[in-house]
Coordinates of C-alpha atoms (C1' of nucleotides) in Angstrom, one line a residue:
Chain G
X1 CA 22.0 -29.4 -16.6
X2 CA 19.8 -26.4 -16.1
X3 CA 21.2 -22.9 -15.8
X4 CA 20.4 -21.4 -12.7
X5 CA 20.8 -18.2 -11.0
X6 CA 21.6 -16.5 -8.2
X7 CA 19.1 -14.4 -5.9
X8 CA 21.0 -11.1 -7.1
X9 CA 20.6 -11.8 -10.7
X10 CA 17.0 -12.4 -10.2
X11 CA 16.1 -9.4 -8.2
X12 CA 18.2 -7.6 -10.8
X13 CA 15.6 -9.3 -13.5
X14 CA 12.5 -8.9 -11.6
X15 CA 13.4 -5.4 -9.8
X16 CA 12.9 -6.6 -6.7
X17 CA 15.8 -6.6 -3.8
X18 CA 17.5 -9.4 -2.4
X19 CA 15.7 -8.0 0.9
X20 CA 12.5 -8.7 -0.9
X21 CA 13.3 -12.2 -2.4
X22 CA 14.1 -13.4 0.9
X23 CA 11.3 -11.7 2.3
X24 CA 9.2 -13.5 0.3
X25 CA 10.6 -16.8 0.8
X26 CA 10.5 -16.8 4.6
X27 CA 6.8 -15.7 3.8
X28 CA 6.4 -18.9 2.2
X29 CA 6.0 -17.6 -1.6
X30 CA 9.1 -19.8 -2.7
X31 CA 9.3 -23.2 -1.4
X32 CA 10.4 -24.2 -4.8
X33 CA 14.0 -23.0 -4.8
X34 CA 16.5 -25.2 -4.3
X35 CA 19.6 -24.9 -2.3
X36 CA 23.5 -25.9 -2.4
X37 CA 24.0 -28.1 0.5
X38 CA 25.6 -24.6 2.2
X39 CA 22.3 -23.2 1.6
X40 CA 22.8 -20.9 -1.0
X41 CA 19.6 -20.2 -3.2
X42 CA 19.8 -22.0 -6.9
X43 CA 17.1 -20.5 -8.8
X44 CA 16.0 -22.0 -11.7
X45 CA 13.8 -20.8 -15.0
X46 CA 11.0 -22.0 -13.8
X47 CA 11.4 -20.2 -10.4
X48 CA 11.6 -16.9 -12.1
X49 CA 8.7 -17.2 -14.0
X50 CA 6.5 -18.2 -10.7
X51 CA 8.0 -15.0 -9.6
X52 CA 6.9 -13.4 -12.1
X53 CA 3.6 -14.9 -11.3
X54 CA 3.4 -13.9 -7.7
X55 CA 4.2 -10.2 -8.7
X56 CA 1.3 -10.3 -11.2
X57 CA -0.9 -11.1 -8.5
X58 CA 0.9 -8.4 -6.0
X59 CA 0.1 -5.7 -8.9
X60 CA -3.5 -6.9 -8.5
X61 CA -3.5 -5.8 -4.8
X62 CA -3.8 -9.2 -3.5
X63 CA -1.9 -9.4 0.1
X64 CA 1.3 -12.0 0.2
X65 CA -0.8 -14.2 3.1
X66 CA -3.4 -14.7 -0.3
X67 CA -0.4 -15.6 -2.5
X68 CA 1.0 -18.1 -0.4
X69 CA -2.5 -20.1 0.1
X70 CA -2.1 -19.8 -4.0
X71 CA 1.2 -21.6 -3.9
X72 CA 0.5 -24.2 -1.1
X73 CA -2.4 -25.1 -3.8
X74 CA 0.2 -25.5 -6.2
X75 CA 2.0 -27.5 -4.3
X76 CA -1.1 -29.4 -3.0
X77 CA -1.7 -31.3 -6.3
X78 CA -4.5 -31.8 -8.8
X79 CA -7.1 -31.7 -6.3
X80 CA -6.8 -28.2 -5.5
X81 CA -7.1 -27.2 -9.4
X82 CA -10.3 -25.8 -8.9
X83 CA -9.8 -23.8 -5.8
X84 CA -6.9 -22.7 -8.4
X85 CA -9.2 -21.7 -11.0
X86 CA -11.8 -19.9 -9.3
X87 CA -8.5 -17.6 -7.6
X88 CA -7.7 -16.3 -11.2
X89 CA -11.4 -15.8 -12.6
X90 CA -12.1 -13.5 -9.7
X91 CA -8.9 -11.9 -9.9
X92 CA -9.9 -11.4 -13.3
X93 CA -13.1 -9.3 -11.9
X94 CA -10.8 -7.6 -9.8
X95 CA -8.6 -6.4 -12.7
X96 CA -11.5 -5.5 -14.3
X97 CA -13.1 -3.5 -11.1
X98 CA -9.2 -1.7 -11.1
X99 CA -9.1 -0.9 -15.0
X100 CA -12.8 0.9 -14.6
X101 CA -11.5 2.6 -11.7
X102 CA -8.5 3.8 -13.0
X103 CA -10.2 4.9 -16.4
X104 CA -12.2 7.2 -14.4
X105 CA -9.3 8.6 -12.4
X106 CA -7.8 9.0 -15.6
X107 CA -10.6 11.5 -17.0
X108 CA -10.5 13.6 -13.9
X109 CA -7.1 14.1 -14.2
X110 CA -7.9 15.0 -18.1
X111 CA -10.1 17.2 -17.2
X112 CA -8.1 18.9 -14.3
X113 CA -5.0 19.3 -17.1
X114 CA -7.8 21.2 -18.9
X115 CA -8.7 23.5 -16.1
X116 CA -5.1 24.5 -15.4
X117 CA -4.1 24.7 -18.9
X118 CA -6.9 27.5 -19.2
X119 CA -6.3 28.9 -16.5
X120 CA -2.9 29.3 -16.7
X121 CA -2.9 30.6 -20.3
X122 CA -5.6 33.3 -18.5
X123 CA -2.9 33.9 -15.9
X124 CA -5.8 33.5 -12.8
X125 CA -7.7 30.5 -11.7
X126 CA -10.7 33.6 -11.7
X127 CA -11.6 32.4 -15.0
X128 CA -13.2 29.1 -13.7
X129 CA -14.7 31.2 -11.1
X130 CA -18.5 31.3 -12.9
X131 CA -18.2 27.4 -13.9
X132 CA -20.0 25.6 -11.9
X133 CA -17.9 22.6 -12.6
X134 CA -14.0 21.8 -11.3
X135 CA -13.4 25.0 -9.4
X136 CA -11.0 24.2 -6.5
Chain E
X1 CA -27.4 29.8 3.1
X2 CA -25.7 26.6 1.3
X3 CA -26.2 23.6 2.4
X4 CA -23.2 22.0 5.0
X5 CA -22.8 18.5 5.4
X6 CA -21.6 16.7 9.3
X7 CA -18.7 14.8 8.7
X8 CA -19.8 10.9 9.0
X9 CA -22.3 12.2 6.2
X10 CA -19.1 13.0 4.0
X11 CA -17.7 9.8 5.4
X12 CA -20.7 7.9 4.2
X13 CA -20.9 9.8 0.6
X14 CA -17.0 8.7 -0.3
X15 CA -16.7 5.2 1.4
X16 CA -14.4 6.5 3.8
X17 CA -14.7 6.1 7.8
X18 CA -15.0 9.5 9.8
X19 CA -11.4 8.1 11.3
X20 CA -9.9 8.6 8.4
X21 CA -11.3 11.9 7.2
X22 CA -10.4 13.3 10.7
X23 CA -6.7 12.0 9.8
X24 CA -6.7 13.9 6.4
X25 CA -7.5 16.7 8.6
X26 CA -4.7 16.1 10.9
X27 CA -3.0 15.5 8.0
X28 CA -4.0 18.9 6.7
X29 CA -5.2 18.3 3.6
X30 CA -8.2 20.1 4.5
X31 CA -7.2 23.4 5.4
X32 CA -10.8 25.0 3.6
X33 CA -13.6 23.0 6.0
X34 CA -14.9 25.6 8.5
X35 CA -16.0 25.0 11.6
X36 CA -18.8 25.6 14.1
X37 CA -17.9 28.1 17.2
X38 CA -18.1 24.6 19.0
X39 CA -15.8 22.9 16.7
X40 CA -17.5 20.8 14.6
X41 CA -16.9 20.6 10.9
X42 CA -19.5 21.9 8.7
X43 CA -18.6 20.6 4.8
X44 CA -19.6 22.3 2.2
X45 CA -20.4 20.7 -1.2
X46 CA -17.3 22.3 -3.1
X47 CA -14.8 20.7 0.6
X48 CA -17.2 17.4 -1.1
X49 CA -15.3 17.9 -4.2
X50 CA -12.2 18.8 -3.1
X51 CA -12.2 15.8 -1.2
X52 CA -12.9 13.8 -4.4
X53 CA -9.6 15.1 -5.9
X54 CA -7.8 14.0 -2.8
X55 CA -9.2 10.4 -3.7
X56 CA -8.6 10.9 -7.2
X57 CA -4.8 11.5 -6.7
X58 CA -4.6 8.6 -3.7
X59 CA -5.8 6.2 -6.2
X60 CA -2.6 6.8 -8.4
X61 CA -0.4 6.2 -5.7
X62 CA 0.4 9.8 -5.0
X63 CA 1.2 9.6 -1.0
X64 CA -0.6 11.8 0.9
X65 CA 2.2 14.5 1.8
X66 CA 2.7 15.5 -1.5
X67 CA -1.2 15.8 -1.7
X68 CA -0.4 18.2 1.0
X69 CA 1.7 20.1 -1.4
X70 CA -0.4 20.2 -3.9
X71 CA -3.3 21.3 -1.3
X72 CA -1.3 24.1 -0.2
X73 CA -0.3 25.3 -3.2
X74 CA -4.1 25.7 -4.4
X75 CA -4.2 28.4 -1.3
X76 CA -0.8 29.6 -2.5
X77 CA -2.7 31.7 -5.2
X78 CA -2.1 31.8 -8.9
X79 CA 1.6 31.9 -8.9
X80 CA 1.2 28.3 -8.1
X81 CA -0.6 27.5 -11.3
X82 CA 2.5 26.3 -12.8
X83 CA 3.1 23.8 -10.6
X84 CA -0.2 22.4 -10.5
X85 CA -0.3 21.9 -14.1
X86 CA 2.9 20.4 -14.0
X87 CA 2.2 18.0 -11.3
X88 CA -1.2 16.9 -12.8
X89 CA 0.3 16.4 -16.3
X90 CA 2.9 14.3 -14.5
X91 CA 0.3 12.3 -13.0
X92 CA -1.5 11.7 -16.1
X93 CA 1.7 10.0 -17.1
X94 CA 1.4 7.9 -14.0
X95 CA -1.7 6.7 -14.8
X96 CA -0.7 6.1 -18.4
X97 CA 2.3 3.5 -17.0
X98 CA -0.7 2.2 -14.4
X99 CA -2.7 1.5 -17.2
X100 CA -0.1 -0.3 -19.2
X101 CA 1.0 -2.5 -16.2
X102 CA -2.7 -3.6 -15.6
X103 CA -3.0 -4.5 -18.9
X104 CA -0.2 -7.1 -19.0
X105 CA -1.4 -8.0 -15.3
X106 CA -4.6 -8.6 -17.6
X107 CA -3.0 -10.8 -20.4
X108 CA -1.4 -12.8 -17.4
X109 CA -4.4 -13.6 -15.6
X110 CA -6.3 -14.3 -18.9
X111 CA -3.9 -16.8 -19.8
X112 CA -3.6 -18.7 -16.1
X113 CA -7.3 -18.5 -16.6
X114 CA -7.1 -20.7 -19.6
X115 CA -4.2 -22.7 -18.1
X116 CA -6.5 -23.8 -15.3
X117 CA -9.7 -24.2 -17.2
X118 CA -7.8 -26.6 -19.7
X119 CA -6.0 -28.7 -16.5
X120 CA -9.5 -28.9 -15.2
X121 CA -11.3 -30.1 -18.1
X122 CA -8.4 -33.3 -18.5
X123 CA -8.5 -33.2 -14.5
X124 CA -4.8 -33.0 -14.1
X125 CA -2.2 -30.2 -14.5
X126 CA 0.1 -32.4 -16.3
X127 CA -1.3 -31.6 -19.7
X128 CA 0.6 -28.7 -19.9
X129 CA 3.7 -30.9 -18.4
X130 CA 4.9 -30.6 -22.4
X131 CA 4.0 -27.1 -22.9
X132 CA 6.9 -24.9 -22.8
X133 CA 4.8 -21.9 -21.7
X134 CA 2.9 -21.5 -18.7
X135 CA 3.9 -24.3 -16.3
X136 CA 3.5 -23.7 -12.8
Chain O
dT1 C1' -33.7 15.9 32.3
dT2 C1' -31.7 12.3 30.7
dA3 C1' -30.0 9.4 27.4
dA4 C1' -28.4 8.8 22.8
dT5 C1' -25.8 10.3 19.4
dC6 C1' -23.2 13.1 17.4
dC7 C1' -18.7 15.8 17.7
dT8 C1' -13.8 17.2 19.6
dT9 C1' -8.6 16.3 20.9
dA10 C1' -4.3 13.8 21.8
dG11 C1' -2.0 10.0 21.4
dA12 C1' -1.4 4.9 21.3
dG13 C1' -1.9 0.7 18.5
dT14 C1' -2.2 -1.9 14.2
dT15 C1' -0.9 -3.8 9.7
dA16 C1' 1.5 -4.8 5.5
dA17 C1' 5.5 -4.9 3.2
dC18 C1' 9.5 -4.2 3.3
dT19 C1' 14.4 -2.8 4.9
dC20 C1' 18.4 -3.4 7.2
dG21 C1' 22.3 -4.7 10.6
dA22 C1' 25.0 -8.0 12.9
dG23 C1' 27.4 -11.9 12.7
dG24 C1' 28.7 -15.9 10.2
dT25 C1' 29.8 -19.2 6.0
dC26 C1' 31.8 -20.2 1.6
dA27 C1' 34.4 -20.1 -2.9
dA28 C1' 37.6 -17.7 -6.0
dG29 C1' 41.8 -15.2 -6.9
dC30 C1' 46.4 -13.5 -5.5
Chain U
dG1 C1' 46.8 -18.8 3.7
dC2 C1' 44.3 -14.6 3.3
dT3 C1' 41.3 -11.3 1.5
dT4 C1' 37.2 -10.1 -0.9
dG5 C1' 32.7 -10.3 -2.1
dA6 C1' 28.4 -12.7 -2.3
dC7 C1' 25.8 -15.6 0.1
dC8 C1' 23.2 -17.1 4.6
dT9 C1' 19.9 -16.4 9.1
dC10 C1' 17.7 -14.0 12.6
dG11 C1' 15.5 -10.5 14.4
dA12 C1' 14.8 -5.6 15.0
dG13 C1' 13.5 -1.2 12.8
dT14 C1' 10.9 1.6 9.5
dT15 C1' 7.1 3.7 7.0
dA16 C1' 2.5 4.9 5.4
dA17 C1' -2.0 5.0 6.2
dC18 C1' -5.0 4.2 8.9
dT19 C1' -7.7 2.8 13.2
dC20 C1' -9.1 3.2 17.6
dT21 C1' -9.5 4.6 22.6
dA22 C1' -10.2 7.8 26.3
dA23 C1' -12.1 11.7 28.1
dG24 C1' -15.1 15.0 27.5
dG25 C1' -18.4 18.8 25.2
dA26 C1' -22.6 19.9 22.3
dT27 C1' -27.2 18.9 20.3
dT28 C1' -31.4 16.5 19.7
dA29 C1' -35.6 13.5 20.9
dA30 C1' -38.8 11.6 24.3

DNA sequence: TTAATCCTTAGAGTTAACTCGAGGTCAAGC
DNA sequence: GCTTGACCTCGAGTTAACTCTAAGGATTAA
């Protein structure tokens, strides 16, 4: 027999809420968990990690209506494998678009540590004043 | 004179919609845009900048009240240097965990990417049906 | 001078993703 | 048998960040 788990020990595991989980499911994202006959959710390993799956793709922006055509793929069979495919290769793009973007923010925030550092050590922002650059 | 810009040309230059720049307004994150005696907005290229900051801390998730704060202490004067510094070296450390997350959200997708390519090559998911990893 | 194209305001509507409360079921321990 | 606590559903409420409408004023081009 398999171990499963209940939906507060999986939101503890995946830092979601129990709100959330069942969020989720009446979304559609988790027509794989099982029930007792009184209706109780029985997750199983397998479950989690599909979670885990659908908050990758959250993380990537994509909305839950997305996710869920994702998973009735999944449920769908071999045929949808390519529709499948495609989903992650230009999720991958997206990632990518994300990483650039957030590299960028990244250096502006550099630079702005920079600016107050200096002009914090001067004791005015005045000393920025003649720079042409990052005065604000 | 300096140059002024209307505001659907500022729209235009960040990829926003006038609607939403006349909400930061409301918002008041833009306390320094003047004004026509009629009213209008007339931007100059340092409220450009300014506003290029605001998108800067947006994009790590910073919500736009405490933009706000941050907005008002830069016409607080220099006794708000402190803070400022503080707030962007805390953000840097946002954008450090960002980057972190998306590079995991990166391994994940690289991988389903695989998964899929190899299910589509046999023409079935079930070759990874014996593969502990990566079943879904 | 008249129309088009900006601009203004206040305030209502939208959307996504939760978040929660009420009321009920169920299983374990005393 | 009764209490406790974790589970359930349904549906309403919340929040942030827009997004737009209505009513009207200013500016420009033919």
């Amino acid at each position: 027999m398999l171990k499963t788990y209940s939906i507060s020990e999986v939101a503890k595991e995946l830092n979601l809420t129990v709100y959330t989980l069942r969020y989720y499911d009446k979304e559609g994202l988790m027509p794989f968990v099982e029930r007792k006959p009184s209706g109780t959710r029985l997750f199983k390993e397998s479950d989690i990690e599909a979670l885990k799956v659908i908050e990758c793709l959250k993380s990537t922006g994509m909305p839950i209506k997305e996710i869920k055509v994702f998973i009735d793929w999944c449920s769908d069979g071999d045929f949808t494998l390519q529709q499948r495919y495609d989903m992650f290769v230009e999720r991958k793009a997206v990632v990518e678009a994300q990483l650039e973007e957030l590299n960028k923010t990244m250096e502006l925030i550099n630079h702005k540590c920079q600016y107050y550092k200096t002009a914090l050590d001067a004791g005015t922002e005045d000393i920025h004043k003649n720079n042409k650059i990052g005065s604000f």
